[in-house]
Coordinates of C-alpha atoms and ligand atoms in Angstrom, one line a residue:
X30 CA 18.4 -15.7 -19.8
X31 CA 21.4 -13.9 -21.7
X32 CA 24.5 -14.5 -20.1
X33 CA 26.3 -11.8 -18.2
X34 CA 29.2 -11.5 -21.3
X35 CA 26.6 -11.5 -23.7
X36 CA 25.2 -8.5 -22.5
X37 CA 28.2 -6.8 -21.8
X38 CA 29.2 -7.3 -24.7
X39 CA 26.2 -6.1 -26.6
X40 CA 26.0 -2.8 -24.5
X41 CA 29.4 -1.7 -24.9
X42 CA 29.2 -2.1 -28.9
X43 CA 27.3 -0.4 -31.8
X44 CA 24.8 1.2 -29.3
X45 CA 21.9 2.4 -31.5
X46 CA 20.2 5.5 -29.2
X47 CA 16.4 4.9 -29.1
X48 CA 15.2 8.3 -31.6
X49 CA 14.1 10.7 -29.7
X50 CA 10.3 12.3 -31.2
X51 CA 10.5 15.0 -33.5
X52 CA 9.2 17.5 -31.6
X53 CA 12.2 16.8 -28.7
X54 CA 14.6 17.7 -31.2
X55 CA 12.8 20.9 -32.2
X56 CA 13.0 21.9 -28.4
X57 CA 15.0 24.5 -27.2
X58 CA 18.3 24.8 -25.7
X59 CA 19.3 21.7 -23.5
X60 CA 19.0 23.2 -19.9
X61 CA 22.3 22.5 -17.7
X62 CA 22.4 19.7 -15.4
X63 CA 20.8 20.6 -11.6
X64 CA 22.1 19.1 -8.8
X65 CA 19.0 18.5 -6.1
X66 CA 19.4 21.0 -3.0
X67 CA 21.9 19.8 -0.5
X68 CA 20.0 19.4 2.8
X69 CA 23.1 19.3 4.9
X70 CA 22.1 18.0 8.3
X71 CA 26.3 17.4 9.5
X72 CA 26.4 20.3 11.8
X73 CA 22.8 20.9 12.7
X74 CA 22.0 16.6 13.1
X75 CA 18.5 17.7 12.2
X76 CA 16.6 17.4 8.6
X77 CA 13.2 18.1 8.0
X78 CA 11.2 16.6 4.5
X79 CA 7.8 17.8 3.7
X80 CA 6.0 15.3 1.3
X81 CA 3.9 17.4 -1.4
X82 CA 2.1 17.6 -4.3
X83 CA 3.5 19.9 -7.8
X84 CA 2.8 20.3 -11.3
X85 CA 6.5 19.6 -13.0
X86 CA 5.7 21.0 -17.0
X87 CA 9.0 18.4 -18.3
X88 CA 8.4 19.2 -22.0
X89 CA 7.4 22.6 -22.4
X90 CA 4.0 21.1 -23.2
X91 CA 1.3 19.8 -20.9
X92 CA 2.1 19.6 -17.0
X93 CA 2.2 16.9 -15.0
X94 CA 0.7 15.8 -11.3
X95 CA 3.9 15.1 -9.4
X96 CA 4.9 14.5 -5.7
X97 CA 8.5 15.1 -4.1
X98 CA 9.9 16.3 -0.8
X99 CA 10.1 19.8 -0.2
X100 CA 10.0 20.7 -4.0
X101 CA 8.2 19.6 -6.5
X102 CA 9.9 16.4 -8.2
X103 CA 12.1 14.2 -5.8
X104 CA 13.7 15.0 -2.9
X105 CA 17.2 17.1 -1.7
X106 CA 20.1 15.0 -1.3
X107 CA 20.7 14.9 2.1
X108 CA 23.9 15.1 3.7
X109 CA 24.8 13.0 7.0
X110 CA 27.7 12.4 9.2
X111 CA 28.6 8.6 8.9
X112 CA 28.3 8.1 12.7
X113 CA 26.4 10.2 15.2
X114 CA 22.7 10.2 15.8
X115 CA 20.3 12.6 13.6
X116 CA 16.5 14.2 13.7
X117 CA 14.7 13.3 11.0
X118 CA 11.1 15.2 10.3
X119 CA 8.8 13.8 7.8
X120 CA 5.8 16.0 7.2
X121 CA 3.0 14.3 4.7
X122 CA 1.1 17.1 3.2
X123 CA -0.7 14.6 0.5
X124 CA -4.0 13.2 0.8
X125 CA -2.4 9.7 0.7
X126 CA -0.7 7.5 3.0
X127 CA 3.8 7.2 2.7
X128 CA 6.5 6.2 4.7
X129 CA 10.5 7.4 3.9
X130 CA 12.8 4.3 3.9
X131 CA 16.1 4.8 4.3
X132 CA 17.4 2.2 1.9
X133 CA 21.1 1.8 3.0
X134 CA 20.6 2.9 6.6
X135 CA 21.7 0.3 8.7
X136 CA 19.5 1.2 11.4
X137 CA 16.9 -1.2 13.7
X138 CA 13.5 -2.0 12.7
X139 CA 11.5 0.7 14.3
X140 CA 13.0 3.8 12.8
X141 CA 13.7 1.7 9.1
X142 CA 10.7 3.8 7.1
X143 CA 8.7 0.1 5.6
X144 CA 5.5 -1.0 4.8
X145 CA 4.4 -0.7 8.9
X146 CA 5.3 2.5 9.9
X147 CA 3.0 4.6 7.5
X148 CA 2.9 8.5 7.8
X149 CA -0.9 9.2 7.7
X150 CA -2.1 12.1 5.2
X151 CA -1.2 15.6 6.7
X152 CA 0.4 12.9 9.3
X153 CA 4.1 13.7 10.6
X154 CA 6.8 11.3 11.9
X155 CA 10.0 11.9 14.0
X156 CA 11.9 9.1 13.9
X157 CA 15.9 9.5 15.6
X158 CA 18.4 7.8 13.2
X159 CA 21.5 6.3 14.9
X160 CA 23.5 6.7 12.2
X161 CA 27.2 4.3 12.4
X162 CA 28.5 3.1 9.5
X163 CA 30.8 3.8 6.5
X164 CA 30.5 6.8 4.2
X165 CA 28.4 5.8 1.0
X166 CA 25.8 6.9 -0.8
X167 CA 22.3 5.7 0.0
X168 CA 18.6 7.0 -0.5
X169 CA 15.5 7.4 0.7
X170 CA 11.6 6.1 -0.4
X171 CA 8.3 5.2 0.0
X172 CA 7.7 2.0 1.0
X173 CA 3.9 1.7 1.2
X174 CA 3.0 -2.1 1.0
X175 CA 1.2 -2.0 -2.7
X176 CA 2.1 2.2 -3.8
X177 CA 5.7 1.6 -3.8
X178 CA 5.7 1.8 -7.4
X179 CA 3.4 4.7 -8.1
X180 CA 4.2 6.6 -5.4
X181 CA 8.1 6.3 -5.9
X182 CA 7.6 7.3 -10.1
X183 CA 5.9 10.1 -9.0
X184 CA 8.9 11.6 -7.5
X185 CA 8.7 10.6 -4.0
X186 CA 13.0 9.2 -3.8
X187 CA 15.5 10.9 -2.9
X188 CA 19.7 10.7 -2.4
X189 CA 21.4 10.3 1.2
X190 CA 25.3 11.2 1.1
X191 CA 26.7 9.3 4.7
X192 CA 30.0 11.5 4.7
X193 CA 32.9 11.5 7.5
X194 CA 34.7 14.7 5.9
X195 CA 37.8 12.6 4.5
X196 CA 36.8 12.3 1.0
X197 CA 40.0 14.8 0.5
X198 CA 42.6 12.7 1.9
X199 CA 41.6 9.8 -0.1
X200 CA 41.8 11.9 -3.1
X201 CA 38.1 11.8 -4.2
X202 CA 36.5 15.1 -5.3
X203 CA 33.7 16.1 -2.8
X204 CA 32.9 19.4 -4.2
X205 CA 28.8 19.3 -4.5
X206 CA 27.6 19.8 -7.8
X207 CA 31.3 20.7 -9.4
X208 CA 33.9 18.0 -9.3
X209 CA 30.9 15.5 -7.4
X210 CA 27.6 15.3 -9.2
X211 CA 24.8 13.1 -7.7
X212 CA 23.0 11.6 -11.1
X213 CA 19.5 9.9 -10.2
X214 CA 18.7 7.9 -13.1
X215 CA 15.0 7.2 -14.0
X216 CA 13.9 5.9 -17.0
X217 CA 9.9 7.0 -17.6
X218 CA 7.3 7.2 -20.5
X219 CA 5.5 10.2 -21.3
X220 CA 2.5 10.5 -23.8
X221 CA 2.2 12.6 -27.1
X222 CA 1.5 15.6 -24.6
X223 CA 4.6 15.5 -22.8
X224 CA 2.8 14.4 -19.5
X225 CA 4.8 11.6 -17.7
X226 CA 2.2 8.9 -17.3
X227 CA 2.5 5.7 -14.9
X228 CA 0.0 3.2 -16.6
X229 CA 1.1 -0.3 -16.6
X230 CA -0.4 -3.0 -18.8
X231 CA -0.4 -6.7 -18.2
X232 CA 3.1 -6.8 -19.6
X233 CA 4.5 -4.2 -17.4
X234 CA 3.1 -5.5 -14.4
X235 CA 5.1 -8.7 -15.4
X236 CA 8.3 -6.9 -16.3
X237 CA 8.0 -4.1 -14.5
X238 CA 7.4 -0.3 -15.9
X239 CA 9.7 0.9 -18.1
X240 CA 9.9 4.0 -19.9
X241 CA 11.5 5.4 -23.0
X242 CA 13.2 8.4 -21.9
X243 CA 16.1 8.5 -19.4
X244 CA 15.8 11.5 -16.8
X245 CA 18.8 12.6 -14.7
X246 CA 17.8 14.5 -11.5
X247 CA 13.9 14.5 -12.8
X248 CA 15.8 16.6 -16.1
X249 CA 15.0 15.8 -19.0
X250 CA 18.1 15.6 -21.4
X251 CA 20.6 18.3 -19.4
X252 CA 24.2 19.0 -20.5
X253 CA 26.7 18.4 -17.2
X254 CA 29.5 20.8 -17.1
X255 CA 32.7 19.5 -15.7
X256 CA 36.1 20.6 -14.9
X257 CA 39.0 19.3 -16.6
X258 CA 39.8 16.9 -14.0
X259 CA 38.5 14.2 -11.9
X260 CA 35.0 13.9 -11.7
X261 CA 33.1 12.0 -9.4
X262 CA 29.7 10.8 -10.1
X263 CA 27.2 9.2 -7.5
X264 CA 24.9 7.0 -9.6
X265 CA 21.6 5.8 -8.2
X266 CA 19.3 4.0 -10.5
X267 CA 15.9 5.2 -9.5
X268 CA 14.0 3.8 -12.3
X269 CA 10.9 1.1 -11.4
X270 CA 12.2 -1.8 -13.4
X271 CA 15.4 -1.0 -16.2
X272 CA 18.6 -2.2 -15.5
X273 CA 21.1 -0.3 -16.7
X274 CA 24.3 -1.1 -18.5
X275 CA 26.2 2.1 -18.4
X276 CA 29.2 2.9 -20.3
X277 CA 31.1 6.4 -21.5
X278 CA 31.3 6.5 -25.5
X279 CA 34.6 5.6 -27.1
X280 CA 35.1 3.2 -23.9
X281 CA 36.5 5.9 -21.7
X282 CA 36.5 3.7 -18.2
X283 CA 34.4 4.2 -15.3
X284 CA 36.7 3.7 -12.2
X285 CA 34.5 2.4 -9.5
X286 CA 35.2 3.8 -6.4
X287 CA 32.5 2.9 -4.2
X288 CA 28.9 0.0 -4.3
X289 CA 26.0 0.1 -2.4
X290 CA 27.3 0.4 1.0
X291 CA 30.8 1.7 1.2
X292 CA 34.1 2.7 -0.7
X293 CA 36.3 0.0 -2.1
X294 CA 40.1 -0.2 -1.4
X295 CA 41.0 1.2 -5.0
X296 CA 39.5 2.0 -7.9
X297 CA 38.3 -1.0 -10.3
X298 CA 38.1 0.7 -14.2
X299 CA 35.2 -0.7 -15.7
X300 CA 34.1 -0.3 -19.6
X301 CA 30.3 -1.5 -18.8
X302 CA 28.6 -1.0 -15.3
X303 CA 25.2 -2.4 -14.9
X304 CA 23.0 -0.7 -12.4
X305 CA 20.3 -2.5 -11.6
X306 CA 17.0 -0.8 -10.1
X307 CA 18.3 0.7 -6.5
X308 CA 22.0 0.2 -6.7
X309 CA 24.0 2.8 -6.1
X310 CA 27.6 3.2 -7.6
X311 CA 30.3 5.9 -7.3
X312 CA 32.4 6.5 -10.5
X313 CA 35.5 8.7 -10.9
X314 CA 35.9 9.6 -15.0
X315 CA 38.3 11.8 -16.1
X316 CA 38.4 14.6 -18.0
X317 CA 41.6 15.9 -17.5
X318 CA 42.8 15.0 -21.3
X319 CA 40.1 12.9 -23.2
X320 CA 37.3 16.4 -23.4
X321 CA 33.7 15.7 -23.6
X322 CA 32.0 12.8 -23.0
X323 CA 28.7 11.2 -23.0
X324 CA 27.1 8.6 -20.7
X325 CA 24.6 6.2 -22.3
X326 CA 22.9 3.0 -21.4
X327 CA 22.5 -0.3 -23.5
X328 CA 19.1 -1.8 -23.8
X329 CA 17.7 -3.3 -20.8
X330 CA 19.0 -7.4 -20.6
X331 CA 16.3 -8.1 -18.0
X332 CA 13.9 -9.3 -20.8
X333 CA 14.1 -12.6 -19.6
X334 CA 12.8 -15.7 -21.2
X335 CA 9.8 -13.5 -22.0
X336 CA 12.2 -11.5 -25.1
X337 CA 12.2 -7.8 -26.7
X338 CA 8.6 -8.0 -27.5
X339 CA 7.3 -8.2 -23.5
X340 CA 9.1 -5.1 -23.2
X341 CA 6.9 -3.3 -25.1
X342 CA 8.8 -3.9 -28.3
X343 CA 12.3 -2.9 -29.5
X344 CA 11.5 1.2 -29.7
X345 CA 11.4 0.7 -25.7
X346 CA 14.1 -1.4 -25.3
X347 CA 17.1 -0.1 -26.9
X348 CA 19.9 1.8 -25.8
X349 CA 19.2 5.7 -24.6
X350 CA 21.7 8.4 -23.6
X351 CA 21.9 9.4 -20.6
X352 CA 24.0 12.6 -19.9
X353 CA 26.7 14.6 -22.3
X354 CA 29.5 16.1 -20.3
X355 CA 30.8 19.2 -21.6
X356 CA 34.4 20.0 -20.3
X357 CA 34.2 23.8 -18.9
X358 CA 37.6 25.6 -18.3
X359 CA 36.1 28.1 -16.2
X360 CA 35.4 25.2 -13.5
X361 CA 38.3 24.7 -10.9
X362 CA 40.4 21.8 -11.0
X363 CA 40.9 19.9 -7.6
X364 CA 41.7 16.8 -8.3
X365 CA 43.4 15.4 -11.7
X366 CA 45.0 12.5 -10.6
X367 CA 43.7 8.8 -10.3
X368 CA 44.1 7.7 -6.5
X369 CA 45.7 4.5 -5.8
X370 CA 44.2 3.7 -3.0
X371 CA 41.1 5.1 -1.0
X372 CA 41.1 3.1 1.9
X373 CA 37.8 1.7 1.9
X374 CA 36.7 -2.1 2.8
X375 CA 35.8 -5.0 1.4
X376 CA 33.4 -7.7 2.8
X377 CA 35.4 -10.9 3.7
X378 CA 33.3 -12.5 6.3
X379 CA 33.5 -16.6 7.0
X380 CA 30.8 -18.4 5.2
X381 CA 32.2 -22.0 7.2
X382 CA 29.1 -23.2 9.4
X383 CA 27.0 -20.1 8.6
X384 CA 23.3 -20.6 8.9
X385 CA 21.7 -21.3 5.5
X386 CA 18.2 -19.8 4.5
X387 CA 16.7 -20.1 0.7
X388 CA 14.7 -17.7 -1.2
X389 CA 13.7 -18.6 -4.3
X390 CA 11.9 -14.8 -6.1
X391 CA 9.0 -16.7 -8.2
X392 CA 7.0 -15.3 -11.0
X393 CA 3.8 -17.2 -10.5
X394 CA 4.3 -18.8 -14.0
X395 CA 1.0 -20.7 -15.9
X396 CA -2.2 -18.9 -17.3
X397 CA -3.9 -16.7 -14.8
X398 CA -1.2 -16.2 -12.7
X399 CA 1.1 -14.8 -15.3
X400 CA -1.3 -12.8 -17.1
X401 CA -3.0 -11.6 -14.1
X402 CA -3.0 -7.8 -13.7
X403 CA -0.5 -7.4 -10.9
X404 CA 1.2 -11.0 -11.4
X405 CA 1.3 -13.6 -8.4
X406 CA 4.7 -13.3 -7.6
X407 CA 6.4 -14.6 -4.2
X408 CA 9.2 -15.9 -2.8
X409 CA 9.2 -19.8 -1.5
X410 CA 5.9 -19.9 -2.9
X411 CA 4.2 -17.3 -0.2
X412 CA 3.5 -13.9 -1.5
X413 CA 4.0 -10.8 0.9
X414 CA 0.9 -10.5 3.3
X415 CA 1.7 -7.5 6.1
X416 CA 0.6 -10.2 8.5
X417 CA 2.7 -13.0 7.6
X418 CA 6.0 -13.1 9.8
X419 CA 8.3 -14.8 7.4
X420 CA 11.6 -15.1 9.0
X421 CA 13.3 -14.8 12.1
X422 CA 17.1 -14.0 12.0
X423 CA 19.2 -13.9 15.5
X424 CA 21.5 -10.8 15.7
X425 CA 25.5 -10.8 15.7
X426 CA 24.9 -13.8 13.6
X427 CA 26.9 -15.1 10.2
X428 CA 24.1 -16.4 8.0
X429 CA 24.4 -17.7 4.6
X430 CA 21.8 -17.0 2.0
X431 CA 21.4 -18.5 -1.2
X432 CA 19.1 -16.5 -3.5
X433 CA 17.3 -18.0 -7.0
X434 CA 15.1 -16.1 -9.1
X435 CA 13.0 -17.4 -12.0
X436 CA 12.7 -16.2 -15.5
X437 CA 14.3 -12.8 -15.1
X438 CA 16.9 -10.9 -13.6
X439 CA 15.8 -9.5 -10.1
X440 CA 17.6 -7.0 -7.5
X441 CA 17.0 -8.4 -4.4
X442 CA 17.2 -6.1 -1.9
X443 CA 17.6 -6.3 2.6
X444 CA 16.9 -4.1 4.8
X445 CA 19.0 -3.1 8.3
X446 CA 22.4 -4.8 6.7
X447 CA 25.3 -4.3 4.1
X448 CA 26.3 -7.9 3.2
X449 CA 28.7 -9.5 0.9
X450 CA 28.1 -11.4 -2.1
X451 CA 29.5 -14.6 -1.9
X452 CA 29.2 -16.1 -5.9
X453 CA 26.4 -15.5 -8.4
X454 CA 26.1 -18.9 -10.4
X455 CA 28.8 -20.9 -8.3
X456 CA 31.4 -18.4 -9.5
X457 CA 32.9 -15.5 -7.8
X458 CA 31.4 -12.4 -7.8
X459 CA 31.9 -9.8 -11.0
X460 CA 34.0 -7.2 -9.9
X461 CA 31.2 -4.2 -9.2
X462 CA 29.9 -7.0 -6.5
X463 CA 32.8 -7.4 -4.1
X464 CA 32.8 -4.4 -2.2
X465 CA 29.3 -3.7 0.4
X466 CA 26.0 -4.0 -1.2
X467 CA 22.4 -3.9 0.2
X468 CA 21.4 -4.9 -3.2
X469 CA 22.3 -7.6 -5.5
X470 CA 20.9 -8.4 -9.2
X471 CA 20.1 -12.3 -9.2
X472 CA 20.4 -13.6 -12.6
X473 CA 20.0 -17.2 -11.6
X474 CA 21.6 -17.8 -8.4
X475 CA 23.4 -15.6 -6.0
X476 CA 24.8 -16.4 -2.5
X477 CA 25.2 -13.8 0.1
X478 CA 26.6 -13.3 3.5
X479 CA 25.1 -10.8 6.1
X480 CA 25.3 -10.3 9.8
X481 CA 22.8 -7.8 11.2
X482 CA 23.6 -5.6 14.5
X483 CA 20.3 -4.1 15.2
X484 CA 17.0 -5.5 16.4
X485 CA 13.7 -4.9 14.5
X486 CA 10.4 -6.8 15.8
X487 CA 8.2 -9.2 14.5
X488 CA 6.1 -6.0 14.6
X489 CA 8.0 -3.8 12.9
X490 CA 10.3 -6.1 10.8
X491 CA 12.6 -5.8 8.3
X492 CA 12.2 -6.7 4.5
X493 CA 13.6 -8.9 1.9
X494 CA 12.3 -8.1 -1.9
X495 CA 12.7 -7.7 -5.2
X496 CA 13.5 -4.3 -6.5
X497 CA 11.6 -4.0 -9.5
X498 CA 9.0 -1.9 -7.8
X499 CA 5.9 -3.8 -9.5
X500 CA 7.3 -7.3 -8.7
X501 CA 7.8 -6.2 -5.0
X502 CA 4.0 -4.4 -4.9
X503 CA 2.6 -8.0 -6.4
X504 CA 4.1 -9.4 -3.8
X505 CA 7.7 -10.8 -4.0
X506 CA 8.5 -9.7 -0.7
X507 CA 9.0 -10.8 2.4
X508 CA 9.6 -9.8 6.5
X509 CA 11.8 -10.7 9.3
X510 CA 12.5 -10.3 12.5
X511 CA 15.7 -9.8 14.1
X512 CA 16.7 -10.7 18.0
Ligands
C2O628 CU1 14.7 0.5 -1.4 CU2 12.7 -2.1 0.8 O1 13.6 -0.8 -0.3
CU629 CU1 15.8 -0.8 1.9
CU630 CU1 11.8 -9.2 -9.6

């Protein structure tokens, strides 16, 4: 496994941009970036999301079969009050089984969205959320024991703002799709024809799916246009498998406002973030002086022991662009200023006498488990079976776990909590882990502490996984219940 410096180091400096195919460059004007619809539920506490099938044409060439909520790629962002209960409506007009998770909702077992509560084909659910926690920026998913993969690279995600109207006296810019762009990242591969295509070989299965073109907001390379100020930007990555190491050109910082679960006390300036798959981040870059930009990612350092060539060789594994910024005067200016502080948290719970619990995220490593279609992975040797009760976790409780994975990196992932992240490798944690995070990329060991508040039953339990979609469909994955 590279070391965390090593890739830093190698994202930040002489990126080379994967080529793009001739017949990308010969397309027409870049389209300007889309925000998704803003679903804003604050006043009315109600939200309604209609699962369907589309046909997205993302080339100008062939179309492709897609599925999102309530259009026809992805979902709206949807905007919720940080505390105060809300009606959710989930309609399923595909032929298929889904559920809608609300990864980053800390909310009890029964209205969560996993692998147990299925909506049915043409099936509808109406779960109540008791939303009560601190603003951040979350998202929603399938979660369908097996389909979380396909079904989420079809388009079935979805961003979740948690707002308690104050983003103006901390001095963050909260004007939707202006001065505060939400940028869903997902890398996917698309075939001569320009149809996105899902079809994992024995190597992807392994690594997970990645793909060679990075979309923002199911966009294929859009121009952003930004005031010449402050701009915020609400990063999720949404791809299956990349991580991504994200960095402005020319080294402009990235000051991280906010992780996973909540804001941070002040902004932390970054050169390199890496985002692994369902992390969230919240950015501030500025514009004010410094003109256009453009966000890019280095290549992906999960290749583990397995090296370029598992990723599908270097053409899919080096650096891509992400998003240019194009500084527009006719855009107004709120904010232009750095804030010193924003008055958000950080995690500092006592780790003395917690409970201790091991998971160790396992590859299923010799001939015919590793070259299985679909792996054999697992964690403490038992691969996810809906039936199999793994854990059981008492409530108001400081627990301690201490997390290994094998041979790659791997986001792992709880549900119903924000915890903090004690150390990664015995050390402290790298500054984009210390504020709240519901997800954490292992790369060896990490040691977290959580404490959960709501029940969910050994019926309807929570889940601990990997978020590389394919390692968490093959089975590295578990469930708890919480009393
Ligand atoms: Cu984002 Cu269990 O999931
Ligand atoms: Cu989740
Ligand atoms: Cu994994």
């Amino acid at each position: 496994m590279i070391s965390k410096r090593d890739f830093l180091a190698t994202a930040g400096a002489g990126l080379a941009l994967a080529a793009l195919p001739k017949w990308v460059l010969a397309a027409t004007n870049r389209q300007t970036l889309k925000m998704p619809p803003l679903l804003d539920a604050t006043q009315t506490g109600r939200f309604e999301l209609q699962a369907g099938e589309a046909e997205v044409n993302f080339w100008g060439r062939k179309p492709t079969r897609t599925w999102g909520f309530n259009q026809p790629y992805l979902g709206p962002t949807l905007r919720l009050r940080n505390s105060g209960s809300v009606q959710a409506t989930i309609k399923n007009n595909l032929n298929e089984e889904i559920s809608v998770h609300w990864h980053g909702l800390i909310i009890p077992g029964n209205v969560d969205g996993g692998p147990h509560q299925p909506v049915a084909a043409k099936g509808v659910w109406t779960p109540v959320l008791p939303v009560e926690q601190m603003p951040a920026t979350i998202w929603y998913h399938s979660h369908i024991h097996g389909k979380t993969a396909p079904q989420v690279y079809r388009g079935l995600a979805g961003v979740i703002h948690l707002t308690d109207g104050q983003d103006d006296a901390r001095g963050l810019p909260s004007d939707y799709g202006v001065d505060d762009l939400t940028l869903v990242l997902q890398d996917r591969r698309f075939d001569r024809r320009g149809r996105m295509i899902y079809d994992p070989n024995m190597p992807d299965s392994m690594m997970g799916f990645a793909g060679n073109v990075m979309m923002v907001n199911g966009q294929i390379s859009p121009v952003a246009r930004v005031p010449r100020g402050l701009v915020r930007l609400r990063l999720l990555n949404a791809s299956n498998a990349r991580v991504l190491t994200l960095s402005m050109d020319e080294g402009r910082p990235l000051h991280l406002v906010g992780t996973d679960s909540g804001l941070l006390k002040a902004p932390v300036a970054l050169k390199t973030l890496v985002l692994a798959p369902a992390e969230r981040a919240e950015v501030l870059v500025d514009f004010s002086n410094a003109g256009n930009g453009l966000l890019v990612t280095g290549p992906n350092p999960n290749t583990g022991m397995m090296g370029g060539g598992m990723m599908g060789g270097r053409r899919r594994n080096s650096g891509l662009e992400i998003l240019p910024f194009i500084v527009d005067e006719s855009l107004p200016v709120r904010i232009s200023a750095l804030p010193g502080q924003i008055g958000g948290s950080e995690p500092d719970m006592v780790s003395e006498g917690a409970p201790v619990r091991h998971f160790s995220l396992e590859m299923g490593m010799g001939m015919g488990g590793m070259f299985r279609r679909g792996g054999r992975f697992s964690i403490n040797g038992k691969p996810f079976r809906m039936n199999r009760l793994n854990q059981t976790v008492k409530k108001d409780v400081t627990e301690r776990w201490v997390i290994t994975g094998q041979m790659m990196m791997h986001p792992f992932h709880v549900h119903g909590v924000a915890f903090q992240v004690l150390s990664e490798n015995g050390r402290p944690p790298q500054a984009q882990n210390r504020g709240w995070k519901d997800t954490v990329l292992v790369q060896g060991q990490a040691e977290i502490l959580l404490r959960f508040v709501h029940a969910a039953s050994p019926e309807i339990p929570y889940m601990y996984h990997c978020h590389i979609l394919e390692h968490e469909d093959g089975g590295m994955m578990g469930q708890f219940s919480v009393s």
